[in-house]
Each structure stands twice: as structure tokens, then as C-alpha cells.
Amino acid sequence: MECLFLLLGLLAWLPTIARAQGQPCPQPDPGFHLYLLMGQSNMAGRGPLTEALQGVGHARVFMLNAAGEWVPARHPVHFDKPKVAGVGPGLSFAVAIAEANSNIKIGLVPCAVGGTAISRWQPGAYDDITQTHPYDDAVLRIQNAMRCGVVKGLLWHQGEADSNPTAAAAYLPKLSELIGRVRLLTGQPALPVVAGELGRFKANNIDFNAQLRHLPEVVPHTAVATSENLVDKGDQTHFDGGSADELGRRYAAKMQALESAAPAAPSAGKRKIKAKTRL
């Protein structure tokens, strides 16, 4: 039955997928809700892909693949480090959002890059390990996605590379700046943003999380998803598959609350993109 639903969803979306694979979308579809996935490895997903998690999906949930094509969403959603990519929170988040509203389709825009400190999420910043420009590359993917849908929110999970006391103390101003840039890019000054706590299984993360919880006081229309009772996969860094899956549902609950309280976003026809991008 699940396969039938996925097939029907895919058939209904063949025109959109065909456009994404080589022909531009004529205009953004207001019923295609886009969510940006940004940060480092726990957003990208490093949880082991079990048989049960392989089946996670929804007929109205799609993802932008490495080639810039819309395809049915499945784990792994990210491709930053293909050899270690696994289960992250993005897919279960999207399924929860889709199940709560039968009138929309969801498009995940994976932008996370494992191992990147927040300093790598600046315009022009280069990551030597992945040989990418995390922020600039994200801008290009977001702009591509916006041709077909409307950005509805940003999910952020990053901080393992900034969890030492000195970096943690200076973190919120940098995150605030990043959120401002993404809101400018999407033309939505009140774009809902949910950040996720780091896993509580590592001592440094406790102090970092204490700083992160102040985000809603510093930046309007933001929330923080708790990592309480979530576990690592044995490396004291990455959530296991089940915990990443649960974190996604927590993101969804926070996002839904923000969306209920947020002012109306500008229409797609009036949106102006203002961003400097590495070409």
C-alpha cells in the first residue's frame, strides 16, 4: 500500500520533476512548501540506516538531489559525504509536516555540510575537507529550489565544531547574522527558524545548549528543538538513526508552532532575491 501511495504521488508530480531535470518551472507553486536543511553532520545525517528507516517516506515529500532534481525523499537526504551519509532529522520532519496538511507538497533543500564550524557559513568561506563553499553553495541551491516552490522555514543543526567554551560564548551573534542573511535571500523577514540542541551525551554540548536556548530571546520567530533523552550511535557525536528520526518530529512540532504565529509571507510574485553569490 505504501508503495502504491508513493507511486501515485510520483505520477502526480512528473511534470514538476521533469521541469526540475532540465526545464525551468514556469512559476513557484504556492502549494509546494520548501524547507531548508542547514548545518553540519547531525543535520546531514549520520545515523545508521536500518531496515525500518529505509521505508520512511511520503507521497508528497520530495528532496532536491545533488544534480538539482526533485526526487521522492528517502534516506539519506544529504550527499555532503556520501560514504558516511545516513539518517538525519529532515525526512521525518517533512513527513510530519505533510501528514498535518493534505493540501501541500513538501520539498527538502539539503544544504548541510559535515564538520563545518559556523565560520564556514559565511559568504565566500571555503571548507578544505569537503572542498565546498557551504554558504555560497547553499544560496545557489535555495535559489534553484525557489523557482519551483515557496520557502516556509529553515532547520538548523550545527555547533559540534563550536562547542568549546570560547566559541560557544560568541555563537548567538553569528547565528543571528546567518539567519538574517537567509531571510534576506528568501525575501521573508519573519521566516520561521528552528535550531536543534546538540546531543546531551557530551559534556561540552551542555554549555553550548545553554547558550542556544537563548536564541528565541535574541532572534524573533525562532525556536529550539530539545535533544532530551536522545542517544548517540556510539561515537559521542552523532545521533543514532532512531534519535535523528525523533529529533525530526520535534523540529516539526516547533516549526508548526512558529508557522501558526508568523505573519503572512510575501507572495512569490513580489519576492525579491538580494544576495551575493559566488559564481
PDB file of C-alpha atoms in Angstrom:
ATOM      1  CA  MET A   1       0.000   0.000   0.000  1.00  0.00           C
ATOM      2  CA  GLU A   2       2.815   2.394   0.882  1.00  0.00           C
ATOM      3  CA  CYS A   3       4.442   1.741  -2.485  1.00  0.00           C
ATOM      4  CA  LEU A   4       1.129   2.482  -4.216  1.00  0.00           C
ATOM      5  CA  PHE A   5       0.807   5.838  -2.448  1.00  0.00           C
ATOM      6  CA  LEU A   6       4.369   6.749  -3.365  1.00  0.00           C
ATOM      7  CA  LEU A   7       3.764   5.769  -6.997  1.00  0.00           C
ATOM      8  CA  LEU A   8       0.597   7.872  -7.178  1.00  0.00           C
ATOM      9  CA  GLY A   9       2.415  10.821  -5.669  1.00  0.00           C
ATOM     10  CA  LEU A  10       5.273  10.427  -8.119  1.00  0.00           C
ATOM     11  CA  LEU A  11       2.886  10.244 -11.103  1.00  0.00           C
ATOM     12  CA  ALA A  12       1.116  13.388  -9.956  1.00  0.00           C
ATOM     13  CA  TRP A  13       4.450  15.177  -9.771  1.00  0.00           C
ATOM     14  CA  LEU A  14       6.010  14.002 -13.023  1.00  0.00           C
ATOM     15  CA  PRO A  15       5.566  17.427 -14.713  1.00  0.00           C
ATOM     16  CA  THR A  16       7.310  19.224 -11.846  1.00  0.00           C
ATOM     17  CA  ILE A  17      10.124  16.669 -11.698  1.00  0.00           C
ATOM     18  CA  ALA A  18      10.591  16.905 -15.457  1.00  0.00           C
ATOM     19  CA  ARG A  19      10.893  20.689 -15.222  1.00  0.00           C
ATOM     20  CA  ALA A  20      13.459  20.400 -12.432  1.00  0.00           C
ATOM     21  CA  GLN A  21      15.507  17.994 -14.531  1.00  0.00           C
ATOM     22  CA  GLY A  22      16.096  20.439 -17.340  1.00  0.00           C
ATOM     23  CA  GLN A  23      13.187  22.793 -17.883  1.00  0.00           C
ATOM     24  CA  PRO A  24      12.521  25.762 -15.569  1.00  0.00           C
ATOM     25  CA  CYS A  25       9.357  25.823 -13.501  1.00  0.00           C
ATOM     26  CA  PRO A  26       7.063  28.465 -15.059  1.00  0.00           C
ATOM     27  CA  GLN A  27       6.474  29.975 -11.614  1.00  0.00           C
ATOM     28  CA  PRO A  28       6.760  28.968  -7.955  1.00  0.00           C
ATOM     29  CA  ASP A  29       3.917  26.722  -6.826  1.00  0.00           C
ATOM     30  CA  PRO A  30       2.432  28.178  -3.607  1.00  0.00           C
ATOM     31  CA  GLY A  31       1.409  24.669  -2.608  1.00  0.00           C
ATOM     32  CA  PHE A  32       4.999  23.403  -2.767  1.00  0.00           C
ATOM     33  CA  HIS A  33       6.443  24.250   0.653  1.00  0.00           C
ATOM     34  CA  LEU A  34      10.222  24.306   0.828  1.00  0.00           C
ATOM     35  CA  TYR A  35      12.261  23.728   3.987  1.00  0.00           C
ATOM     36  CA  LEU A  36      15.971  24.453   4.136  1.00  0.00           C
ATOM     37  CA  LEU A  37      18.222  21.983   5.960  1.00  0.00           C
ATOM     38  CA  MET A  38      21.442  23.663   7.053  1.00  0.00           C
ATOM     39  CA  GLY A  39      24.280  22.992   9.492  1.00  0.00           C
ATOM     40  CA  GLN A  40      26.792  20.201   9.916  1.00  0.00           C
ATOM     41  CA  SER A  41      26.828  16.424  10.218  1.00  0.00           C
ATOM     42  CA  ASN A  42      23.857  15.801  12.512  1.00  0.00           C
ATOM     43  CA  MET A  43      21.620  17.724  10.118  1.00  0.00           C
ATOM     44  CA  ALA A  44      23.193  15.966   7.155  1.00  0.00           C
ATOM     45  CA  GLY A  45      22.544  12.673   8.958  1.00  0.00           C
ATOM     46  CA  ARG A  46      24.974  10.085  10.217  1.00  0.00           C
ATOM     47  CA  GLY A  47      22.547   7.651  11.853  1.00  0.00           C
ATOM     48  CA  PRO A  48      22.757   4.007  10.709  1.00  0.00           C
ATOM     49  CA  LEU A  49      20.124   3.261   8.083  1.00  0.00           C
ATOM     50  CA  THR A  50      18.127   0.337   9.478  1.00  0.00           C
ATOM     51  CA  GLU A  51      15.547  -1.627   7.517  1.00  0.00           C
ATOM     52  CA  ALA A  52      12.716   0.206   9.272  1.00  0.00           C
ATOM     53  CA  LEU A  53      14.169   3.635   8.486  1.00  0.00           C
ATOM     54  CA  GLN A  54      14.704   2.695   4.851  1.00  0.00           C
ATOM     55  CA  GLY A  55      10.928   2.693   4.471  1.00  0.00           C
ATOM     56  CA  VAL A  56      10.389   6.241   5.754  1.00  0.00           C
ATOM     57  CA  GLY A  57       8.826   8.459   3.118  1.00  0.00           C
ATOM     58  CA  HIS A  58       5.634  10.105   1.929  1.00  0.00           C
ATOM     59  CA  ALA A  59       3.960  10.527  -1.459  1.00  0.00           C
ATOM     60  CA  ARG A  60       4.010  14.332  -1.081  1.00  0.00           C
ATOM     61  CA  VAL A  61       7.557  14.728   0.200  1.00  0.00           C
ATOM     62  CA  PHE A  62      10.419  15.396  -2.208  1.00  0.00           C
ATOM     63  CA  MET A  63      14.062  16.404  -1.949  1.00  0.00           C
ATOM     64  CA  LEU A  64      16.474  18.293  -4.170  1.00  0.00           C
ATOM     65  CA  ASN A  65      19.237  15.865  -5.078  1.00  0.00           C
ATOM     66  CA  ALA A  66      22.883  16.598  -5.856  1.00  0.00           C
ATOM     67  CA  ALA A  67      22.033  17.211  -9.512  1.00  0.00           C
ATOM     68  CA  GLY A  68      19.387  19.789  -8.631  1.00  0.00           C
ATOM     69  CA  GLU A  69      16.477  17.471  -9.438  1.00  0.00           C
ATOM     70  CA  TRP A  70      13.325  16.932  -7.384  1.00  0.00           C
ATOM     71  CA  VAL A  71      13.027  13.263  -6.451  1.00  0.00           C
ATOM     72  CA  PRO A  72      10.958  11.345  -3.856  1.00  0.00           C
ATOM     73  CA  ALA A  73      12.608  11.893  -0.462  1.00  0.00           C
ATOM     74  CA  ARG A  74      14.420   8.956   1.099  1.00  0.00           C
ATOM     75  CA  HIS A  75      17.336   8.492   3.498  1.00  0.00           C
ATOM     76  CA  PRO A  76      19.998   9.680   3.101  1.00  0.00           C
ATOM     77  CA  VAL A  77      18.683  13.123   2.193  1.00  0.00           C
ATOM     78  CA  HIS A  78      22.161  14.683   2.132  1.00  0.00           C
ATOM     79  CA  PHE A  79      25.170  13.960  -0.037  1.00  0.00           C
ATOM     80  CA  ASP A  80      27.886  16.080   1.597  1.00  0.00           C
ATOM     81  CA  LYS A  81      29.948  12.990   2.402  1.00  0.00           C
ATOM     82  CA  PRO A  82      28.347  10.093   0.504  1.00  0.00           C
ATOM     83  CA  LYS A  83      30.384   7.364   2.204  1.00  0.00           C
ATOM     84  CA  VAL A  84      29.060   8.232   5.672  1.00  0.00           C
ATOM     85  CA  ALA A  85      25.693   9.867   4.905  1.00  0.00           C
ATOM     86  CA  GLY A  86      22.825   8.291   6.830  1.00  0.00           C
ATOM     87  CA  VAL A  87      19.709   9.128   8.782  1.00  0.00           C
ATOM     88  CA  GLY A  88      19.129  12.757   9.739  1.00  0.00           C
ATOM     89  CA  PRO A  89      16.115  14.669  11.062  1.00  0.00           C
ATOM     90  CA  GLY A  90      14.966  16.208   7.770  1.00  0.00           C
ATOM     91  CA  LEU A  91      12.862  13.374   6.386  1.00  0.00           C
ATOM     92  CA  SER A  92      10.795  12.611   9.491  1.00  0.00           C
ATOM     93  CA  PHE A  93      10.283  16.369   9.873  1.00  0.00           C
ATOM     94  CA  ALA A  94       8.877  16.618   6.357  1.00  0.00           C
ATOM     95  CA  VAL A  95       6.645  13.570   6.765  1.00  0.00           C
ATOM     96  CA  ALA A  96       5.154  15.065   9.942  1.00  0.00           C
ATOM     97  CA  ILE A  97       4.502  18.384   8.191  1.00  0.00           C
ATOM     98  CA  ALA A  98       2.911  16.654   5.189  1.00  0.00           C
ATOM     99  CA  GLU A  99       0.708  14.473   7.361  1.00  0.00           C
ATOM    100  CA  ALA A 100      -0.595  17.572   9.149  1.00  0.00           C
ATOM    101  CA  ASN A 101      -1.678  19.259   5.903  1.00  0.00           C
ATOM    102  CA  SER A 102      -3.027  17.207   3.000  1.00  0.00           C
ATOM    103  CA  ASN A 103      -3.171  20.243   0.683  1.00  0.00           C
ATOM    104  CA  ILE A 104       0.573  20.780   0.325  1.00  0.00           C
ATOM    105  CA  LYS A 105       3.674  19.127  -1.033  1.00  0.00           C
ATOM    106  CA  ILE A 106       7.000  19.352   0.795  1.00  0.00           C
ATOM    107  CA  GLY A 107      10.377  19.989  -0.774  1.00  0.00           C
ATOM    108  CA  LEU A 108      13.521  19.463   1.295  1.00  0.00           C
ATOM    109  CA  VAL A 109      16.554  21.517   0.278  1.00  0.00           C
ATOM    110  CA  PRO A 110      19.605  19.746   1.776  1.00  0.00           C
ATOM    111  CA  CYS A 111      22.490  22.147   2.372  1.00  0.00           C
ATOM    112  CA  ALA A 112      24.282  20.799   5.476  1.00  0.00           C
ATOM    113  CA  VAL A 113      27.997  20.005   5.323  1.00  0.00           C
ATOM    114  CA  GLY A 114      29.565  17.736   7.918  1.00  0.00           C
ATOM    115  CA  GLY A 115      32.365  19.089  10.090  1.00  0.00           C
ATOM    116  CA  THR A 116      31.768  22.762   9.316  1.00  0.00           C
ATOM    117  CA  ALA A 117      32.093  25.395  12.035  1.00  0.00           C
ATOM    118  CA  ILE A 118      29.739  28.359  11.824  1.00  0.00           C
ATOM    119  CA  SER A 119      32.647  30.394  10.434  1.00  0.00           C
ATOM    120  CA  ARG A 120      32.316  28.277   7.279  1.00  0.00           C
ATOM    121  CA  TRP A 121      28.737  29.545   6.888  1.00  0.00           C
ATOM    122  CA  GLN A 122      29.839  32.980   5.753  1.00  0.00           C
ATOM    123  CA  PRO A 123      29.739  34.273   2.170  1.00  0.00           C
ATOM    124  CA  GLY A 124      32.925  33.230   0.403  1.00  0.00           C
ATOM    125  CA  ALA A 125      34.095  30.852   3.165  1.00  0.00           C
ATOM    126  CA  TYR A 126      35.744  27.647   1.908  1.00  0.00           C
ATOM    127  CA  ASP A 127      35.792  24.234   3.592  1.00  0.00           C
ATOM    128  CA  ASP A 128      39.041  22.423   2.812  1.00  0.00           C
ATOM    129  CA  ILE A 129      37.853  18.934   3.745  1.00  0.00           C
ATOM    130  CA  THR A 130      34.771  18.832   1.523  1.00  0.00           C
ATOM    131  CA  GLN A 131      36.217  21.338  -0.967  1.00  0.00           C
ATOM    132  CA  THR A 132      32.971  23.303  -0.900  1.00  0.00           C
ATOM    133  CA  HIS A 133      31.751  26.788  -0.084  1.00  0.00           C
ATOM    134  CA  PRO A 134      28.975  25.790   2.343  1.00  0.00           C
ATOM    135  CA  TYR A 135      27.075  29.072   2.448  1.00  0.00           C
ATOM    136  CA  ASP A 136      27.546  30.064  -1.190  1.00  0.00           C
ATOM    137  CA  ASP A 137      26.612  26.582  -2.383  1.00  0.00           C
ATOM    138  CA  ALA A 138      23.504  26.708  -0.187  1.00  0.00           C
ATOM    139  CA  VAL A 139      22.485  30.033  -1.745  1.00  0.00           C
ATOM    140  CA  LEU A 140      22.640  28.519  -5.225  1.00  0.00           C
ATOM    141  CA  ARG A 141      20.554  25.508  -4.171  1.00  0.00           C
ATOM    142  CA  ILE A 142      17.987  27.685  -2.411  1.00  0.00           C
ATOM    143  CA  GLN A 143      17.648  29.952  -5.436  1.00  0.00           C
ATOM    144  CA  ASN A 144      17.200  26.903  -7.648  1.00  0.00           C
ATOM    145  CA  ALA A 145      14.523  25.473  -5.341  1.00  0.00           C
ATOM    146  CA  MET A 146      12.667  28.791  -5.168  1.00  0.00           C
ATOM    147  CA  ARG A 147      11.945  28.587  -8.871  1.00  0.00           C
ATOM    148  CA  CYS A 148       9.522  25.770  -8.101  1.00  0.00           C
ATOM    149  CA  GLY A 149       8.175  26.456  -4.605  1.00  0.00           C
ATOM    150  CA  VAL A 150       7.982  28.816  -1.658  1.00  0.00           C
ATOM    151  CA  VAL A 151      10.415  28.683   1.277  1.00  0.00           C
ATOM    152  CA  LYS A 152       8.491  28.143   4.503  1.00  0.00           C
ATOM    153  CA  GLY A 153      11.214  27.536   7.060  1.00  0.00           C
ATOM    154  CA  LEU A 154      14.816  26.840   7.979  1.00  0.00           C
ATOM    155  CA  LEU A 155      16.044  23.927  10.094  1.00  0.00           C
ATOM    156  CA  TRP A 156      19.479  24.464  11.616  1.00  0.00           C
ATOM    157  CA  HIS A 157      21.634  21.939  13.457  1.00  0.00           C
ATOM    158  CA  GLN A 158      25.244  22.887  13.960  1.00  0.00           C
ATOM    159  CA  GLY A 159      27.588  23.520  16.860  1.00  0.00           C
ATOM    160  CA  GLU A 160      29.685  20.433  17.474  1.00  0.00           C
ATOM    161  CA  ALA A 161      32.575  22.352  15.863  1.00  0.00           C
ATOM    162  CA  ASP A 162      31.834  25.380  18.075  1.00  0.00           C
ATOM    163  CA  SER A 163      31.099  23.677  21.390  1.00  0.00           C
ATOM    164  CA  ASN A 164      34.256  24.769  23.224  1.00  0.00           C
ATOM    165  CA  PRO A 165      33.546  27.472  25.852  1.00  0.00           C
ATOM    166  CA  THR A 166      35.120  30.355  23.909  1.00  0.00           C
ATOM    167  CA  ALA A 167      33.308  29.615  20.646  1.00  0.00           C
ATOM    168  CA  ALA A 168      30.004  28.856  22.391  1.00  0.00           C
ATOM    169  CA  ALA A 169      30.012  32.242  24.125  1.00  0.00           C
ATOM    170  CA  ALA A 170      30.290  34.023  20.750  1.00  0.00           C
ATOM    171  CA  TYR A 171      27.874  31.761  18.879  1.00  0.00           C
ATOM    172  CA  LEU A 172      24.497  33.500  19.006  1.00  0.00           C
ATOM    173  CA  PRO A 173      25.574  36.723  17.229  1.00  0.00           C
ATOM    174  CA  LYS A 174      26.986  34.631  14.375  1.00  0.00           C
ATOM    175  CA  LEU A 175      23.839  32.527  14.139  1.00  0.00           C
ATOM    176  CA  SER A 176      21.701  35.658  14.252  1.00  0.00           C
ATOM    177  CA  GLU A 177      23.665  37.099  11.335  1.00  0.00           C
ATOM    178  CA  LEU A 178      23.265  33.890   9.344  1.00  0.00           C
ATOM    179  CA  ILE A 179      19.515  33.838   9.912  1.00  0.00           C
ATOM    180  CA  GLY A 180      19.315  37.441   8.767  1.00  0.00           C
ATOM    181  CA  ARG A 181      21.124  36.614   5.544  1.00  0.00           C
ATOM    182  CA  VAL A 182      18.822  33.680   4.778  1.00  0.00           C
ATOM    183  CA  ARG A 183      15.759  35.789   5.499  1.00  0.00           C
ATOM    184  CA  LEU A 184      17.044  38.447   3.121  1.00  0.00           C
ATOM    185  CA  LEU A 185      17.759  35.833   0.467  1.00  0.00           C
ATOM    186  CA  THR A 186      14.236  34.409   0.663  1.00  0.00           C
ATOM    187  CA  GLY A 187      12.573  37.798   0.989  1.00  0.00           C
ATOM    188  CA  GLN A 188      10.958  36.771   4.271  1.00  0.00           C
ATOM    189  CA  PRO A 189      11.998  38.842   7.309  1.00  0.00           C
ATOM    190  CA  ALA A 190       9.963  36.592   9.608  1.00  0.00           C
ATOM    191  CA  LEU A 191      10.974  33.243   8.117  1.00  0.00           C
ATOM    192  CA  PRO A 192      10.482  30.627  10.875  1.00  0.00           C
ATOM    193  CA  VAL A 193      13.755  29.084  12.043  1.00  0.00           C
ATOM    194  CA  VAL A 194      14.183  26.082  14.343  1.00  0.00           C
ATOM    195  CA  ALA A 195      17.619  25.195  15.730  1.00  0.00           C
ATOM    196  CA  GLY A 196      18.292  21.853  17.357  1.00  0.00           C
ATOM    197  CA  GLU A 197      20.192  21.219  20.557  1.00  0.00           C
ATOM    198  CA  LEU A 198      23.367  19.188  20.383  1.00  0.00           C
ATOM    199  CA  GLY A 199      23.268  15.732  21.885  1.00  0.00           C
ATOM    200  CA  ARG A 200      23.373  15.791  25.669  1.00  0.00           C
ATOM    201  CA  PHE A 201      25.742  12.813  25.701  1.00  0.00           C
ATOM    202  CA  LYS A 202      28.857  15.021  25.594  1.00  0.00           C
ATOM    203  CA  ALA A 203      29.979  17.427  28.332  1.00  0.00           C
ATOM    204  CA  ASN A 204      30.903  20.350  26.042  1.00  0.00           C
ATOM    205  CA  ASN A 205      27.463  20.239  24.478  1.00  0.00           C
ATOM    206  CA  ILE A 206      25.725  21.070  27.759  1.00  0.00           C
ATOM    207  CA  ASP A 207      27.182  24.588  27.914  1.00  0.00           C
ATOM    208  CA  PHE A 208      26.606  25.088  24.212  1.00  0.00           C
ATOM    209  CA  ASN A 209      22.937  24.132  24.545  1.00  0.00           C
ATOM    210  CA  ALA A 210      22.551  26.581  27.411  1.00  0.00           C
ATOM    211  CA  GLN A 211      23.650  29.364  25.058  1.00  0.00           C
ATOM    212  CA  LEU A 212      21.495  28.098  22.188  1.00  0.00           C
ATOM    213  CA  ARG A 213      18.316  28.157  24.285  1.00  0.00           C
ATOM    214  CA  HIS A 214      18.537  31.958  24.338  1.00  0.00           C
ATOM    215  CA  LEU A 215      18.062  32.116  20.562  1.00  0.00           C
ATOM    216  CA  PRO A 216      14.321  32.960  20.709  1.00  0.00           C
ATOM    217  CA  GLU A 217      15.153  35.898  23.004  1.00  0.00           C
ATOM    218  CA  VAL A 218      17.704  37.226  20.522  1.00  0.00           C
ATOM    219  CA  VAL A 219      16.066  36.490  17.159  1.00  0.00           C
ATOM    220  CA  PRO A 220      12.273  36.752  16.633  1.00  0.00           C
ATOM    221  CA  HIS A 221      10.357  33.879  15.046  1.00  0.00           C
ATOM    222  CA  THR A 222      12.834  31.227  16.139  1.00  0.00           C
ATOM    223  CA  ALA A 223      12.624  28.174  18.381  1.00  0.00           C
ATOM    224  CA  VAL A 224      14.885  25.451  19.745  1.00  0.00           C
ATOM    225  CA  ALA A 225      14.156  21.715  19.491  1.00  0.00           C
ATOM    226  CA  THR A 226      15.263  19.732  22.521  1.00  0.00           C
ATOM    227  CA  SER A 227      17.640  16.764  22.378  1.00  0.00           C
ATOM    228  CA  GLU A 228      16.489  15.428  25.746  1.00  0.00           C
ATOM    229  CA  ASN A 229      16.755  11.610  26.010  1.00  0.00           C
ATOM    230  CA  LEU A 230      18.238  11.250  22.525  1.00  0.00           C
ATOM    231  CA  VAL A 231      21.254   8.974  22.211  1.00  0.00           C
ATOM    232  CA  ASP A 232      24.376   8.773  20.086  1.00  0.00           C
ATOM    233  CA  LYS A 233      25.390   5.957  17.788  1.00  0.00           C
ATOM    234  CA  GLY A 234      28.393   5.159  19.955  1.00  0.00           C
ATOM    235  CA  ASP A 235      30.748   7.975  18.978  1.00  0.00           C
ATOM    236  CA  GLN A 236      29.523  10.678  21.404  1.00  0.00           C
ATOM    237  CA  THR A 237      28.933  12.970  18.426  1.00  0.00           C
ATOM    238  CA  HIS A 238      26.206  11.721  16.108  1.00  0.00           C
ATOM    239  CA  PHE A 239      22.631  10.744  16.879  1.00  0.00           C
ATOM    240  CA  ASP A 240      21.694   7.171  16.110  1.00  0.00           C
ATOM    241  CA  GLY A 241      19.000   6.607  13.494  1.00  0.00           C
ATOM    242  CA  GLY A 242      16.082   6.423  15.890  1.00  0.00           C
ATOM    243  CA  SER A 243      17.140   9.585  17.722  1.00  0.00           C
ATOM    244  CA  ALA A 244      17.646  11.533  14.491  1.00  0.00           C
ATOM    245  CA  ASP A 245      14.196  10.397  13.397  1.00  0.00           C
ATOM    246  CA  GLU A 246      12.673  11.562  16.687  1.00  0.00           C
ATOM    247  CA  LEU A 247      14.530  14.869  16.511  1.00  0.00           C
ATOM    248  CA  GLY A 248      12.886  15.500  13.149  1.00  0.00           C
ATOM    249  CA  ARG A 249       9.432  15.189  14.696  1.00  0.00           C
ATOM    250  CA  ARG A 250      10.472  17.624  17.433  1.00  0.00           C
ATOM    251  CA  TYR A 251      11.596  20.059  14.761  1.00  0.00           C
ATOM    252  CA  ALA A 252       8.180  19.673  13.122  1.00  0.00           C
ATOM    253  CA  ALA A 253       6.295  20.486  16.315  1.00  0.00           C
ATOM    254  CA  LYS A 254       8.350  23.638  16.865  1.00  0.00           C
ATOM    255  CA  MET A 255       8.023  24.672  13.210  1.00  0.00           C
ATOM    256  CA  GLN A 256       4.254  24.235  13.258  1.00  0.00           C
ATOM    257  CA  ALA A 257       4.011  26.440  16.339  1.00  0.00           C
ATOM    258  CA  LEU A 258       6.121  29.153  14.684  1.00  0.00           C
ATOM    259  CA  GLU A 259       4.135  28.973  11.458  1.00  0.00           C
ATOM    260  CA  SER A 260       0.886  29.404  13.363  1.00  0.00           C
ATOM    261  CA  ALA A 261       2.195  32.588  14.947  1.00  0.00           C
ATOM    262  CA  ALA A 262       4.140  34.031  11.998  1.00  0.00           C
ATOM    263  CA  PRO A 263       2.874  36.913   9.836  1.00  0.00           C
ATOM    264  CA  ALA A 264       1.977  36.114   6.231  1.00  0.00           C
ATOM    265  CA  ALA A 265       4.961  35.708   3.906  1.00  0.00           C
ATOM    266  CA  PRO A 266       5.164  37.877   0.748  1.00  0.00           C
ATOM    267  CA  SER A 267       3.687  36.371  -2.383  1.00  0.00           C
ATOM    268  CA  ALA A 268       6.039  34.598  -4.783  1.00  0.00           C
ATOM    269  CA  GLY A 269       5.467  37.255  -7.419  1.00  0.00           C
ATOM    270  CA  LYS A 270       6.636  40.050  -5.122  1.00  0.00           C
ATOM    271  CA  ARG A 271       9.647  38.292  -3.649  1.00  0.00           C
ATOM    272  CA  LYS A 272      12.984  39.919  -4.352  1.00  0.00           C
ATOM    273  CA  ILE A 273      16.214  37.998  -4.046  1.00  0.00           C
ATOM    274  CA  LYS A 274      19.070  40.063  -2.692  1.00  0.00           C
ATOM    275  CA  ALA A 275      22.226  38.053  -2.140  1.00  0.00           C
ATOM    276  CA  LYS A 276      25.808  37.984  -3.220  1.00  0.00           C
ATOM    277  CA  THR A 277      26.706  34.593  -4.579  1.00  0.00           C
ATOM    278  CA  ARG A 278      29.970  33.006  -5.650  1.00  0.00           C
ATOM    279  CA  LEU A 279      29.663  32.209  -9.340  1.00  0.00           C
TER     280      LEU A 279
END
